[in-house]
mmCIF file of C-alpha atoms in Angstrom:
data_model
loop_
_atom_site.group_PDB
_atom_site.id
_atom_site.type_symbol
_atom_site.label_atom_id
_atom_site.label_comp_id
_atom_site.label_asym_id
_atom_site.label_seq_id
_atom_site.Cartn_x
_atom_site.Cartn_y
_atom_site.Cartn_z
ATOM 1 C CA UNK P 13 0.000 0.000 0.000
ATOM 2 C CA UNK P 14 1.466 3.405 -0.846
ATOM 3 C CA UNK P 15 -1.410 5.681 0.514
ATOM 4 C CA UNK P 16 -5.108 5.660 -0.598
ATOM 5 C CA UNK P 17 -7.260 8.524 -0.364
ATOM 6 C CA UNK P 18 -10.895 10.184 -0.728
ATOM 7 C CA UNK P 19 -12.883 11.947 -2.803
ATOM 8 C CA UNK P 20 -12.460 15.410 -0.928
ATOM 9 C CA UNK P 21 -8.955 15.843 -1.557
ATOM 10 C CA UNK P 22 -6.804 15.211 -5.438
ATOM 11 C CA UNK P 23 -3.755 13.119 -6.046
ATOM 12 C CA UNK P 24 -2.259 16.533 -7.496
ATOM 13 C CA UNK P 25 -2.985 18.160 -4.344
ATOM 14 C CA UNK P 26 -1.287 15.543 -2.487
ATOM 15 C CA UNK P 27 2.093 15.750 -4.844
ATOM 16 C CA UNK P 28 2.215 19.261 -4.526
ATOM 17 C CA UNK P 29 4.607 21.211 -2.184
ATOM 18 C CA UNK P 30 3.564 22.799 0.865
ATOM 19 C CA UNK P 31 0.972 20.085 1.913
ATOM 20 C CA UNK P 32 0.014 20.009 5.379
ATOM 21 C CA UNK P 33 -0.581 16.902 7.385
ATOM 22 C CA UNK P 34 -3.173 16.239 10.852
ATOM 23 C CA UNK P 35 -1.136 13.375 11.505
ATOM 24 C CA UNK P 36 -3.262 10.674 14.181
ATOM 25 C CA UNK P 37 -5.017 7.568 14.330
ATOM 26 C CA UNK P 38 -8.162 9.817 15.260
ATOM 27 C CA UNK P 39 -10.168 7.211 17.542
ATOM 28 C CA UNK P 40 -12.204 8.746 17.631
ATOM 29 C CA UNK P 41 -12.025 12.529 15.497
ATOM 30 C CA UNK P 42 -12.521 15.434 17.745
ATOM 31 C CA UNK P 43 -13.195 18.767 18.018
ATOM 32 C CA UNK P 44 -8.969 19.187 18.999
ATOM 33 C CA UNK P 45 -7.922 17.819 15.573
ATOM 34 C CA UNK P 46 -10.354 19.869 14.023
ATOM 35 C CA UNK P 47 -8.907 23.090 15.228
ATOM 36 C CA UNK P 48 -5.389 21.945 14.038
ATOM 37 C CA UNK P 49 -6.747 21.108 10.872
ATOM 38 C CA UNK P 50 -8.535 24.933 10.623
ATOM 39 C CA UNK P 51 -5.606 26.611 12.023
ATOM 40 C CA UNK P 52 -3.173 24.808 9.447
ATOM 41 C CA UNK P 53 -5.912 25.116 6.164
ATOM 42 C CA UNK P 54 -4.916 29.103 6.813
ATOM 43 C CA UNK P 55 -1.690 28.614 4.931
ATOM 44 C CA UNK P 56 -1.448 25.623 2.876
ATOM 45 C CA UNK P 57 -3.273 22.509 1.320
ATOM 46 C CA UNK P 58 -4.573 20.643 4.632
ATOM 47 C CA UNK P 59 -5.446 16.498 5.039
ATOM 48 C CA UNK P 60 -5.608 14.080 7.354
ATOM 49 C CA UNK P 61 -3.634 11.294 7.340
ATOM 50 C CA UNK P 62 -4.233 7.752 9.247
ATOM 51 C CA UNK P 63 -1.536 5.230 9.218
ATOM 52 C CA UNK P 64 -2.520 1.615 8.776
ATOM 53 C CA UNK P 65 0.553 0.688 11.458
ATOM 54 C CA UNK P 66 1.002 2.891 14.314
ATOM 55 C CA UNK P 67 3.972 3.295 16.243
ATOM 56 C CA UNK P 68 3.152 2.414 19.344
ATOM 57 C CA UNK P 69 -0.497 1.078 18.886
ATOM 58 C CA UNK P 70 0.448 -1.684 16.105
ATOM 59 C CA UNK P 71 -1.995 -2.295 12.974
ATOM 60 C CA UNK P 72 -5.690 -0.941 13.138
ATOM 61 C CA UNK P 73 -8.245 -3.542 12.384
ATOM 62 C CA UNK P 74 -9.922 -3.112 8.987
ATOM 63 C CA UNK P 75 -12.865 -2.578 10.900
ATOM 64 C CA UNK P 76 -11.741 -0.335 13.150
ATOM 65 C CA UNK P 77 -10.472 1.365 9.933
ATOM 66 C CA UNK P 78 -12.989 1.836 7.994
ATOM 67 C CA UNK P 79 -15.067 2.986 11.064
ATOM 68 C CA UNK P 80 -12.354 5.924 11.003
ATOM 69 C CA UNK P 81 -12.524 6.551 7.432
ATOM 70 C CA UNK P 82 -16.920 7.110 7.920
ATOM 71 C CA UNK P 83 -16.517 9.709 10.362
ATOM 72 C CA UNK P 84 -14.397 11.560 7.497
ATOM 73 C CA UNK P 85 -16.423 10.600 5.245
ATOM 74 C CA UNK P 86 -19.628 12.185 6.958
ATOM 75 C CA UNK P 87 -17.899 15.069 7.924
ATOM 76 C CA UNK P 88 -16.543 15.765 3.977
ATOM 77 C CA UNK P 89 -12.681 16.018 5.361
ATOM 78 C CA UNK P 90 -9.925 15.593 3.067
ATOM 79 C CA UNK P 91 -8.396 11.852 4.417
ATOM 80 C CA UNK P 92 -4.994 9.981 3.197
ATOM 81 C CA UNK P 93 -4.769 6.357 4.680
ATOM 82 C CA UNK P 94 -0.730 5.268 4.540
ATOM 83 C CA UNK P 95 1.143 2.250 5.860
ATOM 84 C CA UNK P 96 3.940 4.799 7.425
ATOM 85 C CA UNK P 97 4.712 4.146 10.959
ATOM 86 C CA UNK P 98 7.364 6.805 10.992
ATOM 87 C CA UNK P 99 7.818 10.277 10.136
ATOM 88 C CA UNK P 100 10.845 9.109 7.983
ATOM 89 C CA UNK P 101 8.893 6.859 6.050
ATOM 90 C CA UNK P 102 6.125 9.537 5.696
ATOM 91 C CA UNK P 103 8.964 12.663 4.943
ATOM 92 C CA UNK P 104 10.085 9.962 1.750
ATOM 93 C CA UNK P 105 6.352 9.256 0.649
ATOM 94 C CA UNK P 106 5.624 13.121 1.162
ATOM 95 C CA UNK P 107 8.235 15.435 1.049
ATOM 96 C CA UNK P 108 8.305 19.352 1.170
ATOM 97 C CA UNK P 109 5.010 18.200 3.928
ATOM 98 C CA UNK P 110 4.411 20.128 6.681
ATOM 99 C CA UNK P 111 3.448 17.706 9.647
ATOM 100 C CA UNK P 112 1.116 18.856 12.264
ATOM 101 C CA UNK P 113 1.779 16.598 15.403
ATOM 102 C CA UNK P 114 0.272 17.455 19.057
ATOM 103 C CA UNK P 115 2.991 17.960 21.744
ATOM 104 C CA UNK P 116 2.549 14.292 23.015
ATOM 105 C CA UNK P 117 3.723 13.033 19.690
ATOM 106 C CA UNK P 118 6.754 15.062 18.759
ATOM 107 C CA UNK P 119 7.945 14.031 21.918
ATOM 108 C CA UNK P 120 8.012 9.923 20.207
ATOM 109 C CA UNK P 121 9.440 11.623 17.375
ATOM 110 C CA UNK P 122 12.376 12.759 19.788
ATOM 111 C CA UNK P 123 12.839 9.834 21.808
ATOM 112 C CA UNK P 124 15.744 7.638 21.523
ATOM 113 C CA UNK P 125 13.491 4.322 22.091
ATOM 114 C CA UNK P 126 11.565 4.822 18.502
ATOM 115 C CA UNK P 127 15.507 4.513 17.226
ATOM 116 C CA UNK P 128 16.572 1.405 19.268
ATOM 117 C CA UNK P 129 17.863 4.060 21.603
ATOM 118 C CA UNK P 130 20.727 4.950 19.121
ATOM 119 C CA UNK P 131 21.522 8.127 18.974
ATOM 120 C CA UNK P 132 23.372 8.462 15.901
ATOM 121 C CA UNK P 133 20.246 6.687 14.287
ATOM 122 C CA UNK P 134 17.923 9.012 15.693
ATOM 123 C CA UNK P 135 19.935 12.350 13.854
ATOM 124 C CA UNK P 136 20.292 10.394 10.650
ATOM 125 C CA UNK P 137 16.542 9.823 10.199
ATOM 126 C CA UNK P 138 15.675 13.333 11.674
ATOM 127 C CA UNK P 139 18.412 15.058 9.500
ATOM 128 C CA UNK P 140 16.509 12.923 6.614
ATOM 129 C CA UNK P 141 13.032 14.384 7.256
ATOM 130 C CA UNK P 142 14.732 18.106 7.312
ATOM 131 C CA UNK P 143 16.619 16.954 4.023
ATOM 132 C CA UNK P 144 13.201 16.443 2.617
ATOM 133 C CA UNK P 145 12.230 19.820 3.402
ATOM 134 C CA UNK P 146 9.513 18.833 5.607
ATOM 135 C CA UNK P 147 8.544 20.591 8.895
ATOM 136 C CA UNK P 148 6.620 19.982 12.286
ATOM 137 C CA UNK P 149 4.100 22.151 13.566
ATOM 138 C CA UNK P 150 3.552 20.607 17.189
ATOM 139 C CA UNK P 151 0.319 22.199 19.075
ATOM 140 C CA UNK P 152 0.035 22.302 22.975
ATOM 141 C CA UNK P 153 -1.195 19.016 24.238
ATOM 142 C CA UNK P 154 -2.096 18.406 28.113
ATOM 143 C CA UNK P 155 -0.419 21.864 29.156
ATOM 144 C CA UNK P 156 2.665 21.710 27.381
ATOM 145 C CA UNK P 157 4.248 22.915 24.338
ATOM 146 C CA UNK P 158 7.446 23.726 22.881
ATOM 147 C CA UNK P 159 8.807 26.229 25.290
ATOM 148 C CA UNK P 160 9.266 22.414 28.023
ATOM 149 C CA UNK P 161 10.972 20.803 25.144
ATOM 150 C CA UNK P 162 14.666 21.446 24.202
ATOM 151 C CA UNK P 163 15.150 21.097 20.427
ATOM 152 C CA UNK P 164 18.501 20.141 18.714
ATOM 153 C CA UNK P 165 20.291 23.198 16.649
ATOM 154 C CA UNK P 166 19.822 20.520 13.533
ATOM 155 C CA UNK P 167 16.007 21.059 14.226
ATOM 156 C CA UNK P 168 15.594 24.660 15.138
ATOM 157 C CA UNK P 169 14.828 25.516 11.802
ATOM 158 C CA UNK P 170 12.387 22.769 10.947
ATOM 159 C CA UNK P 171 10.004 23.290 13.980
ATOM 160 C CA UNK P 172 7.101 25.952 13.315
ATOM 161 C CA UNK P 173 4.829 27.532 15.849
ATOM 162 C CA UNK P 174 1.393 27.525 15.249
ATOM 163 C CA UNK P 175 0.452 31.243 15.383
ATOM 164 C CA UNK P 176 -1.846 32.038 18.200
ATOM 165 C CA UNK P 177 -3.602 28.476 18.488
ATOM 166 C CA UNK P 178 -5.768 27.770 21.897
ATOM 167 C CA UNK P 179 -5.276 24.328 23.188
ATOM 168 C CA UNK P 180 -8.771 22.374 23.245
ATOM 169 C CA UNK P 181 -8.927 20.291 26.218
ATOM 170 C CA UNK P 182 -9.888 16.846 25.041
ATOM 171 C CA UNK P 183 -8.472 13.645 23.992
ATOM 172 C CA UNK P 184 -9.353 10.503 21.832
ATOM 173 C CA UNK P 185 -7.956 8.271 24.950
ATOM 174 C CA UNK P 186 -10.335 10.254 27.093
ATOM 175 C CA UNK P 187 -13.356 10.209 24.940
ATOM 176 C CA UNK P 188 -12.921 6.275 24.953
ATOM 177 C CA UNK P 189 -12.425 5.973 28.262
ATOM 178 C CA UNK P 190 -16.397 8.037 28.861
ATOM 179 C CA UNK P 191 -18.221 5.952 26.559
ATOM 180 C CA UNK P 192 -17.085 2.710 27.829
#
């Protein structure tokens, strides 16, 4: 599987430069990711994107998938469905993308553990996402933001701010946790 996607966003659109990525496995979609979403649409092409194999969460059923892929559907959102685990793999499929992570997940992207705690692995592959010209815009996520997170020099120029973004208190992990 390279990527799939639907009907409310074009393949061109998707090659082009200066895409912007809401990066999550969106279980469910909330008013939090929607916000990122509106705040990045100001500047550039916008789209979700759900990987098939998550990091830390492993493979989503095909059920649980295409329960996902409704709740775009019914809302009309621009959706991309990829088998990339890792922001390497998705900087290669997608470069010149700007990926819009939450706090909580740019700190995986920084931690030594996702690079069998090797640190000279961990540069290469970040140094390879810069080299592909793509970016991170990481939003506030439980109280925290940038300003608690020291960035390497190599990434200072790569990390974007959003401009004047209010955090939305709410999770996916918490809305599952009320309805069950």
């Amino acid at each position: 599987m390279n990527y799939w996607h639907n009907q409310y966003i074009s393949k061109k659109d998707l090659e082009s430069k200066g895409l912007s990525m809401v990066c999550g496995s969106f279980d469910p979609i909330h008013e939090g990711h929607l916000t990122i979403f509106n705040n990045a649409m100001k500047d550039e092409i916008t789209v979700f994107e759900i990987t098939k194999q998550n990091a830390d969460k492993g493979y989503i059923s095909n059920e649980d998938l295409y329960a996902r892929i409704q709740s775009f559907e019914d809302m009309k959102l621009p959706l991309i469905v990829t088998d990339k685990a890792t922001f390497l793999d998705k900087s290669i499929m997608f470069p010149c993308t700007n990926f819009c992570v939450g706090y909580d997940t740019f700190e995986r992207i920084m931690n030594k553990k996702y690079y069998n705690n090797d640190t000279l692995l961990q540069e290469i592959h970040i140094r390879t996402i810069v080299r592909n010209e793509c970016s991170f815009t990481v939003y506030p996520r439980n109280g925290k933001s940038l300003k608690d997170f020291s960035i390497p020099n190599h990434l200072l120029g790569s990390i974007l701010y959003p401009n004047k973004f209010e955090e939305v208190d709410i999770s996916s992990s918490r809305l599952r946790e009320e309805g069950e």
